[in-house]
Tab-separated table of C-alpha atoms in Angstrom:
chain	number	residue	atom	x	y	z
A	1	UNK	CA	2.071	18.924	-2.903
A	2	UNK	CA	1.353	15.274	-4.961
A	3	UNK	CA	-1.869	14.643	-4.851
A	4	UNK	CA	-3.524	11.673	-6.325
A	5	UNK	CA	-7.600	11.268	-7.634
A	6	UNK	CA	-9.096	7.816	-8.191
A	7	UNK	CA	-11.986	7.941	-11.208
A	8	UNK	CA	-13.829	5.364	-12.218
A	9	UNK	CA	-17.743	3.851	-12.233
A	10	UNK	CA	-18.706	3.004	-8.334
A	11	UNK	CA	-21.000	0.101	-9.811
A	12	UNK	CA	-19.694	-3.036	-12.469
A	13	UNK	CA	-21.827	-5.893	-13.588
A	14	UNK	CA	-20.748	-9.291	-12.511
A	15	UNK	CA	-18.642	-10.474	-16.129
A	16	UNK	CA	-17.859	-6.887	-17.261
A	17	UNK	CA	-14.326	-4.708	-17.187
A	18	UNK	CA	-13.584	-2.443	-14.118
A	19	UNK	CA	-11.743	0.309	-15.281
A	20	UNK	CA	-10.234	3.224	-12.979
A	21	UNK	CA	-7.815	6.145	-13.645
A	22	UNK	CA	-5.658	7.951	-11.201
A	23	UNK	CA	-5.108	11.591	-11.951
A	24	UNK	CA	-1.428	12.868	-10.619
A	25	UNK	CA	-0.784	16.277	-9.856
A	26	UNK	CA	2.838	17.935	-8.266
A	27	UNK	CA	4.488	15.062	-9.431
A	28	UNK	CA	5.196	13.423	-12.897
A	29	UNK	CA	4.174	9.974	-14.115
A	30	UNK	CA	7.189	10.150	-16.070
A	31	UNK	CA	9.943	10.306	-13.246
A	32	UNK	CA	12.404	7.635	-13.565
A	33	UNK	CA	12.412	7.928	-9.635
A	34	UNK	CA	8.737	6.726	-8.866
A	35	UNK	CA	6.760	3.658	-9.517
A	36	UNK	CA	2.783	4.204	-9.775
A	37	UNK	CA	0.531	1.338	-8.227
A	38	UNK	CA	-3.036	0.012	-7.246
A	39	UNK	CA	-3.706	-1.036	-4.059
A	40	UNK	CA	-7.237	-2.523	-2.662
A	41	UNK	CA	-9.176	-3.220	0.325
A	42	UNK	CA	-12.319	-5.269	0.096
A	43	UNK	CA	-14.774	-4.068	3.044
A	44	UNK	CA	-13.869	-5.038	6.381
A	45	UNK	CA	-10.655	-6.713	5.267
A	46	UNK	CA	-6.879	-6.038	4.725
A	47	UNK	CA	-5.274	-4.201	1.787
A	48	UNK	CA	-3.915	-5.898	-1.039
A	49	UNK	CA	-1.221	-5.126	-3.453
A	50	UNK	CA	-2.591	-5.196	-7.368
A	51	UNK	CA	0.187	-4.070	-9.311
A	52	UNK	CA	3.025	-1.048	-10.419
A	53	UNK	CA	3.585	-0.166	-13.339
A	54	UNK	CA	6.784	2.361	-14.391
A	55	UNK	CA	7.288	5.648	-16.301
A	56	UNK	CA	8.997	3.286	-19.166
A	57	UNK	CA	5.552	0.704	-19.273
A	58	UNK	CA	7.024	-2.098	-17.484
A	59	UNK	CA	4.298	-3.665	-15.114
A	60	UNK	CA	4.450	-5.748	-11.896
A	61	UNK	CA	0.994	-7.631	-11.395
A	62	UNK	CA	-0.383	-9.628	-8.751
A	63	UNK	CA	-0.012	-13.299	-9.946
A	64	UNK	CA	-3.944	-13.793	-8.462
A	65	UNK	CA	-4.711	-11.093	-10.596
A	66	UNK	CA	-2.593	-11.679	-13.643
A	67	UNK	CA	-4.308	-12.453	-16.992
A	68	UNK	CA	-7.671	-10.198	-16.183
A	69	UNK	CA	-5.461	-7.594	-15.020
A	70	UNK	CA	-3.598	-4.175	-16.902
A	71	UNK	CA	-2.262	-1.165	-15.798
A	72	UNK	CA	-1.281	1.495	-18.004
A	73	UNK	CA	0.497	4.995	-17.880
A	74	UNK	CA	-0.435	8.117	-20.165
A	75	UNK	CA	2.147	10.194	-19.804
A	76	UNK	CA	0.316	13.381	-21.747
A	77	UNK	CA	-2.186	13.277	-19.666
A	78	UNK	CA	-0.172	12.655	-16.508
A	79	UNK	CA	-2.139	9.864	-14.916
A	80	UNK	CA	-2.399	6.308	-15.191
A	81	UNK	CA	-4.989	3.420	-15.285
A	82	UNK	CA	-6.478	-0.016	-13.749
A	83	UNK	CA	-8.414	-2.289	-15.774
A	84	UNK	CA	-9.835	-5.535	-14.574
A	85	UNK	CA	-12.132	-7.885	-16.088
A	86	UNK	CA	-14.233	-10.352	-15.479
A	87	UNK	CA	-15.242	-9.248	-12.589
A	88	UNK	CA	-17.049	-11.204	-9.923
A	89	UNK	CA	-18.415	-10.035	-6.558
A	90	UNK	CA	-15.100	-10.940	-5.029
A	91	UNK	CA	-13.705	-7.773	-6.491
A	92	UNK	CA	-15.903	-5.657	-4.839
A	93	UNK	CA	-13.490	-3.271	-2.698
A	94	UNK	CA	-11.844	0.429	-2.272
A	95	UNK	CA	-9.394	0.879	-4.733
A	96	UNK	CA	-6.482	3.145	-3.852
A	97	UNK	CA	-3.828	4.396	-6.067
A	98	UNK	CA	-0.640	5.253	-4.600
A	99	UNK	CA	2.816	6.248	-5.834
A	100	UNK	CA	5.812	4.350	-5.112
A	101	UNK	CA	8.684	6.077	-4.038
A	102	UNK	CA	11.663	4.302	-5.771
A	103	UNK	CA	13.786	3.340	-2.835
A	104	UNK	CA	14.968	0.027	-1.885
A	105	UNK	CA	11.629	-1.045	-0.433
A	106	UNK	CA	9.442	0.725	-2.618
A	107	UNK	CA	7.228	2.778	0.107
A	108	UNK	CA	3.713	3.912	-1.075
A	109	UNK	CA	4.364	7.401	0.355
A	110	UNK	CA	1.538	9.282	-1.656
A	111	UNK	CA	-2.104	7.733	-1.696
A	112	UNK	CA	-5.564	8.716	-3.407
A	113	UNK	CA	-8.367	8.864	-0.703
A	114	UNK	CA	-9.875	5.313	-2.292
A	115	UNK	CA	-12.610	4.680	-4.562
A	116	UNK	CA	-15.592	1.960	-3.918
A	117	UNK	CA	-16.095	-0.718	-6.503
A	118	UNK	CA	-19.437	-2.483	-5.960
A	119	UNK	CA	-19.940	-5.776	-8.618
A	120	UNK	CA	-23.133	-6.316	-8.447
A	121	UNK	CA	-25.938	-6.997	-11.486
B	1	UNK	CA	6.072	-15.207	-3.858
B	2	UNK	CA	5.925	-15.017	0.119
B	3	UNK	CA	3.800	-13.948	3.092
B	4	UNK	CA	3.932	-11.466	5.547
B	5	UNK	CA	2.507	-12.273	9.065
B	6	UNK	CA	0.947	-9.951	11.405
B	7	UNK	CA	-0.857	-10.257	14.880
B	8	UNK	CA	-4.118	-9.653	14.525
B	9	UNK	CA	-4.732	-7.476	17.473
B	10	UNK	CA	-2.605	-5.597	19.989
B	11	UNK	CA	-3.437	-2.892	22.555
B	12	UNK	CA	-1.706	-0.959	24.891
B	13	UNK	CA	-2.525	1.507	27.746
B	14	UNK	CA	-2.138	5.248	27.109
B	15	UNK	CA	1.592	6.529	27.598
B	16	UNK	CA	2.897	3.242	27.236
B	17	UNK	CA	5.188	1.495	24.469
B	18	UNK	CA	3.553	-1.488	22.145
B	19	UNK	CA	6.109	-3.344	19.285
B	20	UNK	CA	4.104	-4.329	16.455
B	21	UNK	CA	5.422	-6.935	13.991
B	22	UNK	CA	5.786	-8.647	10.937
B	23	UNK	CA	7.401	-11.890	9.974
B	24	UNK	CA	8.523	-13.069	6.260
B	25	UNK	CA	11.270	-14.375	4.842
B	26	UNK	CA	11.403	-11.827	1.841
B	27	UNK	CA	12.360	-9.740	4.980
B	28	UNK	CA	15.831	-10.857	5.199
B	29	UNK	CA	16.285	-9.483	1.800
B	30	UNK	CA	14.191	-6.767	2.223
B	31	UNK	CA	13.500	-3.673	4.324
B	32	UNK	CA	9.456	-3.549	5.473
B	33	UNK	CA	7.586	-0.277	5.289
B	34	UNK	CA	4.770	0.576	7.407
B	35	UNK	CA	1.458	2.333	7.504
B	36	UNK	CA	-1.250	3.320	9.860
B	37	UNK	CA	-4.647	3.750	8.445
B	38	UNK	CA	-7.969	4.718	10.298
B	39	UNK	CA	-11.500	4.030	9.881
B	40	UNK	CA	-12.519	5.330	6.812
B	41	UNK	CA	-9.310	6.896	5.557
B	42	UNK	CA	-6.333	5.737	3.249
B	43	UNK	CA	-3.196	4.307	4.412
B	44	UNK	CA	-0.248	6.597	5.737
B	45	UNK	CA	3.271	5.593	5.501
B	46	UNK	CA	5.041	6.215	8.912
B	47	UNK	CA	7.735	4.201	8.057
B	48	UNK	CA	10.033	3.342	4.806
B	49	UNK	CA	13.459	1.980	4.562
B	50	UNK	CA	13.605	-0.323	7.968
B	51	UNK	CA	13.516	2.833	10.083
B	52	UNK	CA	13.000	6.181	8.084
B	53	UNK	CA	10.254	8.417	9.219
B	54	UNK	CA	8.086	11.111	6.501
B	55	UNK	CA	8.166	14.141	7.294
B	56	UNK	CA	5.201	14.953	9.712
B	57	UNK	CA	5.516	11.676	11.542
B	58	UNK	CA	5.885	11.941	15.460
B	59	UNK	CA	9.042	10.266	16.467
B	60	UNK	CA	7.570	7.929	18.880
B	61	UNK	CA	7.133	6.102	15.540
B	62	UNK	CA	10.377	4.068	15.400
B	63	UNK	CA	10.841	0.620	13.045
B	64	UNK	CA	13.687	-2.019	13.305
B	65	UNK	CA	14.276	-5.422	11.824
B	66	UNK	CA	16.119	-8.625	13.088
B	67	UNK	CA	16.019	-11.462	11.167
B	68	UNK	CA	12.943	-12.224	9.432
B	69	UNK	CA	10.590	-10.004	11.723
B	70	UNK	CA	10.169	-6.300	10.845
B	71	UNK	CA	9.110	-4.175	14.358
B	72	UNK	CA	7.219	-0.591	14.432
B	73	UNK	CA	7.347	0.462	18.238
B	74	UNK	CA	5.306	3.596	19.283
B	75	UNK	CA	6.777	4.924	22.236
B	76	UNK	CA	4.655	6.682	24.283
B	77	UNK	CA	1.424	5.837	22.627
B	78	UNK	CA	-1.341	8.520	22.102
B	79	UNK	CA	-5.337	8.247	21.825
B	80	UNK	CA	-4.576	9.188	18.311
B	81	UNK	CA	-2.760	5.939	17.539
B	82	UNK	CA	-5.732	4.280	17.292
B	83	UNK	CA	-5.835	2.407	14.070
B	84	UNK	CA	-4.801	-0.562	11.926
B	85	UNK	CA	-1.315	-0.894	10.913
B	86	UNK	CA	0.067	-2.340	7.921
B	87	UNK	CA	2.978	-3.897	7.000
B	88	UNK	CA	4.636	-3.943	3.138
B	89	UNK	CA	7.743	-5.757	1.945
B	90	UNK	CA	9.474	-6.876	-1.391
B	91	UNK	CA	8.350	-10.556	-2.005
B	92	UNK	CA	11.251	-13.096	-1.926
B	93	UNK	CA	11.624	-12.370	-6.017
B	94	UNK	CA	12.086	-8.683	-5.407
B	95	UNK	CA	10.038	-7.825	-8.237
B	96	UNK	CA	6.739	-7.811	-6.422
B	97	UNK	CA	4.573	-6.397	-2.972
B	98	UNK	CA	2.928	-8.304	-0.669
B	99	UNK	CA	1.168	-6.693	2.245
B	100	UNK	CA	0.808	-8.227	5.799
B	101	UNK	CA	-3.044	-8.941	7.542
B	102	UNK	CA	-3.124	-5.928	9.683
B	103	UNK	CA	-3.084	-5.406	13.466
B	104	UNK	CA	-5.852	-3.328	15.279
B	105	UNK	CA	-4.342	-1.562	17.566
B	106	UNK	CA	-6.252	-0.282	20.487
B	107	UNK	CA	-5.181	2.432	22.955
B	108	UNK	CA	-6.897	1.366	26.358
């Protein structure tokens, strides 16, 4: 059974880095046949795609996102990790990690239940 | 980069069939997957690959695509269908994701 666990602070200053780390279990962040990704929701709205990133370290980002944005992978520790800075209230939002199955579209066919990021001072 | 379009809002009356869609034009290149999420809960895929269905999804989930416009029908819709559904594509580059709004589906 894959599950996946979001981690992370609930509560980042406006200015400062969100960080968040997705624990995998029943499946390994080192398949060549997965992607891992972010995915977020800001309250009330739609979800939006942040970025992949693959067993080998190549990342996909969000153009909106790029240049605050990195995702890692640890692949000792089996999980892998958001970081986001300069943060501003408009970040504020669940933030789901997901695994990407590595078809031809790419499904998200595992998801974390969502964390809540609140930027506020 | 590119944009995936989705009615906002869409109901149907219990028993009945309702199409939900999504329009882009990475989806002539690309095959859509879609999910269903409910208050309060993460997303579900229900379907990948145009028209594939994950194991423990009812078949009156179907998907199709014609053109630029990606289609999940429910057939025979339940109480339970209640929710938002999502769209997900490609992006015209292929290297990237791009989610559609969302439609609220309501089950009168």
């Amino acid at each position: 059974q894959v599950q996946l666990q979001e981690s992370g602070p609930g509560l980042v200053k406006p200015s400062e880095t969100l960080s968040l780390t997705c624990s995998v279990s029943g499946a390994s962040v080192s398949s060549r046949d997965y992607y891992w990704g972010w995915v977020r929701q800001p309250p009330g709205k739609g979800l939006q795609w942040i970025g992949n990133i693959y067993y080998s370290g190549n990342t996909y980002y969000n153009p909106s996102l790029r240049g605050r944005l990195t995702i890692s992978v640890d692949t000792s520790k089996n999980h892998f990790s958001l970081k986001l800075s300069s943060v501003t209230a408009a970040d504020t939002a669940v933030y789901y990690c997901a695994r990407l199955n590595g078809g031809y579209d790419l499904p998200l066919d595992y998801w974390g239940q969502g964390t809540l990021v609140t930027v506020s001072s | 980069s590119s944009e995936l379009t989705q009615d906002p809002a869409v109901s149907v009356a219990l028993g009945q069939t309702v199409r939900i869609t999504c329009q882009g034009d990475s989806l002539r290149s690309y095959f859509a997957s879609w999910y269903q999420q409910k208050p309060g809960q993460a997303p579900i895929l229900v379907i990948y690959d145009k028209h594939n269905r994950p194991s423990g999804i009812p078949d009156r989930f179907s998907g199709s695509l014609s053109g630029n416009t990606a289609s999940l029908t429910i057939t025979g819709a339940q109480a339970e269908d209640e929710a938002d559904y999502y769209c997900n594509s490609r992006d015209t580059s292929g290297k990237l994701l791009v989610f559609g709004g969302g439609t609220k589906l309501t089950v009168l």
